[in-house]
mmCIF file of C-alpha atoms and ligand atoms in Angstrom:
data_model
loop_
_atom_site.group_PDB
_atom_site.id
_atom_site.type_symbol
_atom_site.label_atom_id
_atom_site.label_comp_id
_atom_site.label_asym_id
_atom_site.label_seq_id
_atom_site.Cartn_x
_atom_site.Cartn_y
_atom_site.Cartn_z
ATOM 1 C CA MET M 498 -10.365 37.665 -19.648
ATOM 2 C CA LYS M 499 -7.742 38.016 -22.370
ATOM 3 C CA ALA M 500 -4.939 35.612 -23.199
ATOM 4 C CA TYR M 501 -1.547 36.685 -21.851
ATOM 5 C CA THR M 502 0.851 38.556 -24.106
ATOM 6 C CA LYS M 503 4.625 38.902 -23.935
ATOM 7 C CA GLU M 504 4.120 42.146 -21.991
ATOM 8 C CA THR M 505 1.468 40.928 -19.550
ATOM 9 C CA GLN M 506 3.444 37.717 -18.923
ATOM 10 C CA ALA M 507 6.636 39.692 -18.246
ATOM 11 C CA ALA M 508 4.786 41.838 -15.684
ATOM 12 C CA ILE M 509 3.868 38.799 -13.540
ATOM 13 C CA SER M 510 6.221 37.992 -10.637
ATOM 14 C CA PRO M 511 6.494 34.447 -9.239
ATOM 15 C CA ASP M 512 4.451 35.522 -6.182
ATOM 16 C CA LYS M 513 1.815 37.086 -8.421
ATOM 17 C CA ALA M 514 1.637 33.861 -10.453
ATOM 18 C CA VAL M 515 0.820 31.919 -7.278
ATOM 19 C CA GLU M 516 -1.764 34.575 -6.402
ATOM 20 C CA LEU M 517 -3.411 34.205 -9.821
ATOM 21 C CA LEU M 518 -3.714 30.450 -9.296
ATOM 22 C CA LYS M 519 -5.179 30.931 -5.810
ATOM 23 C CA GLU M 520 -7.725 33.397 -7.190
ATOM 24 C CA GLY M 521 -8.591 30.974 -9.984
ATOM 25 C CA ASN M 522 -9.188 28.134 -7.537
ATOM 26 C CA LYS M 523 -11.365 30.440 -5.443
ATOM 27 C CA ARG M 524 -13.484 31.172 -8.522
ATOM 28 C CA PHE M 525 -13.698 27.423 -9.221
ATOM 29 C CA THR M 526 -14.872 26.545 -5.719
ATOM 30 C CA ASN M 527 -17.349 29.457 -5.723
ATOM 31 C CA ASN M 528 -18.632 28.287 -9.119
ATOM 32 C CA GLN M 529 -17.853 31.737 -10.548
ATOM 33 C CA LYS M 530 -15.875 31.139 -13.709
ATOM 34 C CA ALA M 531 -14.093 34.159 -15.155
ATOM 35 C CA GLU M 532 -15.698 35.500 -18.283
ATOM 36 C CA ARG M 533 -13.589 34.394 -21.198
ATOM 37 C CA ASN M 534 -14.201 33.552 -24.812
ATOM 38 C CA LEU M 535 -12.063 30.489 -25.521
ATOM 39 C CA LEU M 536 -12.350 30.866 -29.289
ATOM 40 C CA GLU M 537 -11.225 34.456 -28.991
ATOM 41 C CA GLN M 538 -8.270 33.216 -26.923
ATOM 42 C CA VAL M 539 -7.467 30.704 -29.665
ATOM 43 C CA ASP M 540 -7.283 33.632 -32.046
ATOM 44 C CA ASP M 541 -5.289 35.773 -29.586
ATOM 45 C CA THR M 542 -2.668 33.049 -29.133
ATOM 46 C CA LYS M 543 -2.234 31.933 -32.728
ATOM 47 C CA GLY M 544 0.956 33.955 -33.040
ATOM 48 C CA GLY M 545 2.512 32.695 -29.801
ATOM 49 C CA GLN M 546 1.891 31.641 -26.219
ATOM 50 C CA TYR M 547 2.851 33.426 -23.000
ATOM 51 C CA PRO M 548 1.560 31.262 -20.111
ATOM 52 C CA PHE M 549 2.382 32.268 -16.527
ATOM 53 C CA ALA M 550 2.435 28.891 -14.750
ATOM 54 C CA THR M 551 3.544 25.295 -15.177
ATOM 55 C CA ILE M 552 1.479 22.706 -13.339
ATOM 56 C CA LEU M 553 2.475 19.073 -12.834
ATOM 57 C CA SER M 554 -0.591 17.097 -11.842
ATOM 58 C CA CYS M 555 -1.992 13.565 -11.889
ATOM 59 C CA ILE M 556 -3.945 12.169 -14.839
ATOM 60 C CA ASP M 557 -6.920 11.769 -12.476
ATOM 61 C CA SER M 558 -10.087 12.806 -14.324
ATOM 62 C CA ARG M 559 -11.077 15.050 -11.433
ATOM 63 C CA VAL M 560 -7.870 17.086 -11.368
ATOM 64 C CA SER M 561 -7.607 19.045 -14.605
ATOM 65 C CA ALA M 562 -5.333 21.999 -13.854
ATOM 66 C CA GLU M 563 -7.122 24.294 -16.322
ATOM 67 C CA LEU M 564 -10.473 23.597 -14.654
ATOM 68 C CA VAL M 565 -9.487 23.677 -10.975
ATOM 69 C CA PHE M 566 -7.539 26.934 -11.450
ATOM 70 C CA ASP M 567 -10.138 28.393 -13.849
ATOM 71 C CA GLN M 568 -7.653 29.089 -16.653
ATOM 72 C CA GLY M 569 -8.167 29.487 -20.381
ATOM 73 C CA VAL M 570 -6.288 28.926 -23.622
ATOM 74 C CA GLY M 571 -2.619 29.884 -23.416
ATOM 75 C CA ASP M 572 -2.603 30.448 -19.627
ATOM 76 C CA ILE M 573 -0.746 27.442 -18.210
ATOM 77 C CA PHE M 574 1.488 24.561 -19.213
ATOM 78 C CA SER M 575 -0.017 21.355 -17.939
ATOM 79 C CA ALA M 576 2.161 18.261 -17.460
ATOM 80 C CA ARG M 577 0.314 15.191 -16.299
ATOM 81 C CA VAL M 578 1.356 11.734 -15.241
ATOM 82 C CA ALA M 579 -0.305 9.354 -12.793
ATOM 83 C CA GLY M 580 1.213 10.178 -9.408
ATOM 84 C CA ASN M 581 2.655 13.580 -10.485
ATOM 85 C CA PHE M 582 6.355 12.693 -10.195
ATOM 86 C CA VAL M 583 9.179 13.837 -12.454
ATOM 87 C CA ASN M 584 11.399 11.987 -14.874
ATOM 88 C CA GLU M 585 13.792 13.275 -17.527
ATOM 89 C CA ASP M 586 10.998 14.027 -19.993
ATOM 90 C CA ILE M 587 8.814 15.891 -17.509
ATOM 91 C CA LEU M 588 11.855 17.868 -16.325
ATOM 92 C CA GLY M 589 12.686 18.709 -19.935
ATOM 93 C CA SER M 590 9.109 19.890 -20.450
ATOM 94 C CA MET M 591 9.339 22.063 -17.339
ATOM 95 C CA GLU M 592 12.655 23.532 -18.451
ATOM 96 C CA PHE M 593 11.083 24.422 -21.787
ATOM 97 C CA ALA M 594 8.075 25.951 -20.024
ATOM 98 C CA CYS M 595 10.171 28.095 -17.660
ATOM 99 C CA LYS M 596 13.438 28.892 -19.418
ATOM 100 C CA LEU M 597 12.205 29.192 -22.986
ATOM 101 C CA ALA M 598 8.520 30.048 -22.639
ATOM 102 C CA GLY M 599 8.718 32.268 -19.566
ATOM 103 C CA THR M 600 6.415 30.785 -16.932
ATOM 104 C CA LYS M 601 6.949 32.123 -13.410
ATOM 105 C CA VAL M 602 5.976 29.244 -11.187
ATOM 106 C CA VAL M 603 6.169 25.444 -11.164
ATOM 107 C CA VAL M 604 3.431 23.840 -9.110
ATOM 108 C CA VAL M 605 3.554 20.168 -8.176
ATOM 109 C CA LEU M 606 -0.112 19.450 -7.575
ATOM 110 C CA GLY M 607 -0.951 16.251 -5.720
ATOM 111 C CA HIS M 608 -4.464 15.241 -4.819
ATOM 112 C CA THR M 609 -6.271 13.347 -2.103
ATOM 113 C CA ALA M 610 -7.355 9.732 -2.631
ATOM 114 C CA CYS M 611 -4.890 9.351 -5.545
ATOM 115 C CA GLY M 612 -5.200 5.956 -7.245
ATOM 116 C CA ALA M 613 -1.524 5.870 -8.228
ATOM 117 C CA VAL M 614 -0.503 6.606 -4.638
ATOM 118 C CA LYS M 615 -2.896 3.920 -3.410
ATOM 119 C CA GLY M 616 -1.210 1.519 -5.830
ATOM 120 C CA ALA M 617 2.178 2.466 -4.386
ATOM 121 C CA CYS M 618 0.886 1.966 -0.822
ATOM 122 C CA ASP M 619 -0.262 -1.521 -1.823
ATOM 123 C CA HIS M 620 2.881 -2.188 -3.929
ATOM 124 C CA ALA M 621 0.618 -3.097 -6.843
ATOM 125 C CA ARG M 622 2.182 -4.773 -9.870
ATOM 126 C CA LEU M 623 0.651 -4.661 -13.372
ATOM 127 C CA GLY M 624 2.273 -4.306 -16.785
ATOM 128 C CA ASN M 625 3.887 -0.921 -17.343
ATOM 129 C CA LEU M 626 2.144 0.407 -14.259
ATOM 130 C CA THR M 627 4.714 -1.450 -12.153
ATOM 131 C CA ALA M 628 7.559 0.866 -13.178
ATOM 132 C CA LEU M 629 5.379 3.923 -12.559
ATOM 133 C CA ILE M 630 4.299 2.769 -9.119
ATOM 134 C CA LYS M 631 7.899 2.034 -8.134
ATOM 135 C CA LYS M 632 8.658 5.727 -8.715
ATOM 136 C CA ILE M 633 6.110 6.642 -6.017
ATOM 137 C CA GLU M 634 7.155 3.950 -3.521
ATOM 138 C CA PRO M 635 10.026 6.011 -2.029
ATOM 139 C CA ALA M 636 7.326 8.358 -0.684
ATOM 140 C CA VAL M 637 5.568 5.390 0.945
ATOM 141 C CA GLU M 638 8.809 4.388 2.675
ATOM 142 C CA ALA M 639 9.444 7.992 3.741
ATOM 143 C CA VAL M 640 6.170 8.202 5.680
ATOM 144 C CA LYS M 641 7.091 6.557 8.981
ATOM 145 C CA GLU M 642 3.708 6.519 10.752
ATOM 146 C CA PRO M 643 1.788 4.381 11.365
ATOM 147 C CA ILE M 644 4.268 1.560 11.895
ATOM 148 C CA GLU M 645 1.692 -1.246 11.983
ATOM 149 C CA ALA M 646 1.900 -3.062 8.630
ATOM 150 C CA ASP M 647 -1.873 -3.521 8.416
ATOM 151 C CA LYS M 648 -2.380 0.273 8.515
ATOM 152 C CA ARG M 649 0.121 1.034 5.749
ATOM 153 C CA ASN M 650 -2.101 0.316 2.764
ATOM 154 C CA SER M 651 -4.768 1.937 0.591
ATOM 155 C CA LYS M 652 -7.527 1.086 3.056
ATOM 156 C CA ASN M 653 -6.083 3.753 5.378
ATOM 157 C CA ILE M 654 -6.988 6.976 3.554
ATOM 158 C CA ASP M 655 -5.103 9.161 6.053
ATOM 159 C CA PHE M 656 -1.956 7.191 5.275
ATOM 160 C CA VAL M 657 -2.636 7.466 1.517
ATOM 161 C CA ASN M 658 -2.990 11.245 1.782
ATOM 162 C CA GLU M 659 0.178 11.555 3.902
ATOM 163 C CA VAL M 660 2.041 9.654 1.178
ATOM 164 C CA SER M 661 0.569 11.994 -1.453
ATOM 165 C CA LYS M 662 1.911 14.974 0.468
ATOM 166 C CA LYS M 663 5.313 13.350 0.899
ATOM 167 C CA ASN M 664 5.340 12.500 -2.816
ATOM 168 C CA VAL M 665 4.790 16.187 -3.666
ATOM 169 C CA GLU M 666 7.640 17.215 -1.319
ATOM 170 C CA MET M 667 9.991 14.590 -2.731
ATOM 171 C CA THR M 668 9.083 15.550 -6.297
ATOM 172 C CA ILE M 669 10.044 19.152 -5.542
ATOM 173 C CA GLU M 670 13.360 17.951 -4.097
ATOM 174 C CA ASN M 671 13.889 15.894 -7.251
ATOM 175 C CA ILE M 672 13.195 18.911 -9.465
ATOM 176 C CA ARG M 673 15.823 20.899 -7.570
ATOM 177 C CA SER M 674 18.414 18.135 -7.555
ATOM 178 C CA GLN M 675 17.868 16.876 -11.108
ATOM 179 C CA SER M 676 17.332 20.146 -12.996
ATOM 180 C CA GLU M 677 20.202 22.603 -12.856
ATOM 181 C CA VAL M 678 18.217 24.912 -15.117
ATOM 182 C CA LEU M 679 15.205 25.153 -12.798
ATOM 183 C CA LYS M 680 17.322 25.248 -9.625
ATOM 184 C CA GLU M 681 19.282 28.193 -10.989
ATOM 185 C CA MET M 682 16.103 30.021 -12.034
ATOM 186 C CA GLU M 683 14.670 29.482 -8.558
ATOM 187 C CA ASP M 684 17.876 30.680 -6.864
ATOM 188 C CA ASN M 685 17.806 33.799 -9.057
ATOM 189 C CA GLY M 686 14.207 34.516 -8.090
ATOM 190 C CA GLU M 687 13.011 34.083 -11.676
ATOM 191 C CA ILE M 688 10.614 31.278 -10.733
ATOM 192 C CA LYS M 689 9.056 29.682 -7.683
ATOM 193 C CA ILE M 690 8.765 25.916 -7.262
ATOM 194 C CA ILE M 691 5.966 25.014 -4.885
ATOM 195 C CA GLY M 692 3.746 22.142 -3.875
ATOM 196 C CA ALA M 693 -0.005 22.031 -3.506
ATOM 197 C CA MET M 694 -2.743 19.528 -2.725
ATOM 198 C CA TYR M 695 -6.129 19.300 -4.427
ATOM 199 C CA ASP M 696 -8.945 17.995 -2.251
ATOM 200 C CA ILE M 697 -11.296 15.845 -4.328
ATOM 201 C CA ASN M 698 -13.994 16.338 -1.672
ATOM 202 C CA ASP M 699 -14.513 20.049 -2.192
ATOM 203 C CA GLY M 700 -12.356 21.264 -5.097
ATOM 204 C CA THR M 701 -9.999 23.334 -2.955
ATOM 205 C CA VAL M 702 -6.257 23.597 -3.541
ATOM 206 C CA ALA M 703 -4.026 24.078 -0.481
ATOM 207 C CA PHE M 704 -0.610 25.529 -1.334
ATOM 208 C CA TYR M 705 2.443 24.516 0.711
ATOM 209 C CA GLU M 706 4.513 27.617 1.347
HETATM 210 ZN ZN1 ZN A 2133 -3.930 10.545 -8.885
#
């Protein structure tokens, strides 16, 4: 597999970009990595980069976007923060990745059994982590079931995973409402903004479409 060029990047539609990620995840879960020479890709991309996707994922050591989508050097922009939410800096990074560097899709990739989401479910407080966890807590409040207080914590993994899904949905809403640049690109059909969930049990990514 070769690194993308200005021409091959331009030929990818937003739908095709999603398709490429789905195919990559299928290779990952089948343990059939695409044949690529990373050092050759380093050489191919020394004059510029033409990635096709921007992925926002958690810092979780099990959820590296390049690995789970079987991508190489110069293929994707990867933004990572515990709990995969957006702030001004992440939005700025995404605007760079889409408007200036030409990627065709923004994927907000949550994952099951997320530690940051568990922290939000438990309203954990610790140093700088407190401010981060507070950014995920609106998703906890937005999940209405179950109502019993003793089932709304990290011990209830179904609840945790529902909050993760809600957090992805709310992050997408925040991208649209807080980034005029990305909203306009989406409205013009230049990019897609979609959510997805990585299952730490089997390596699969389910796209929400
Ligand atoms: Zn996580």
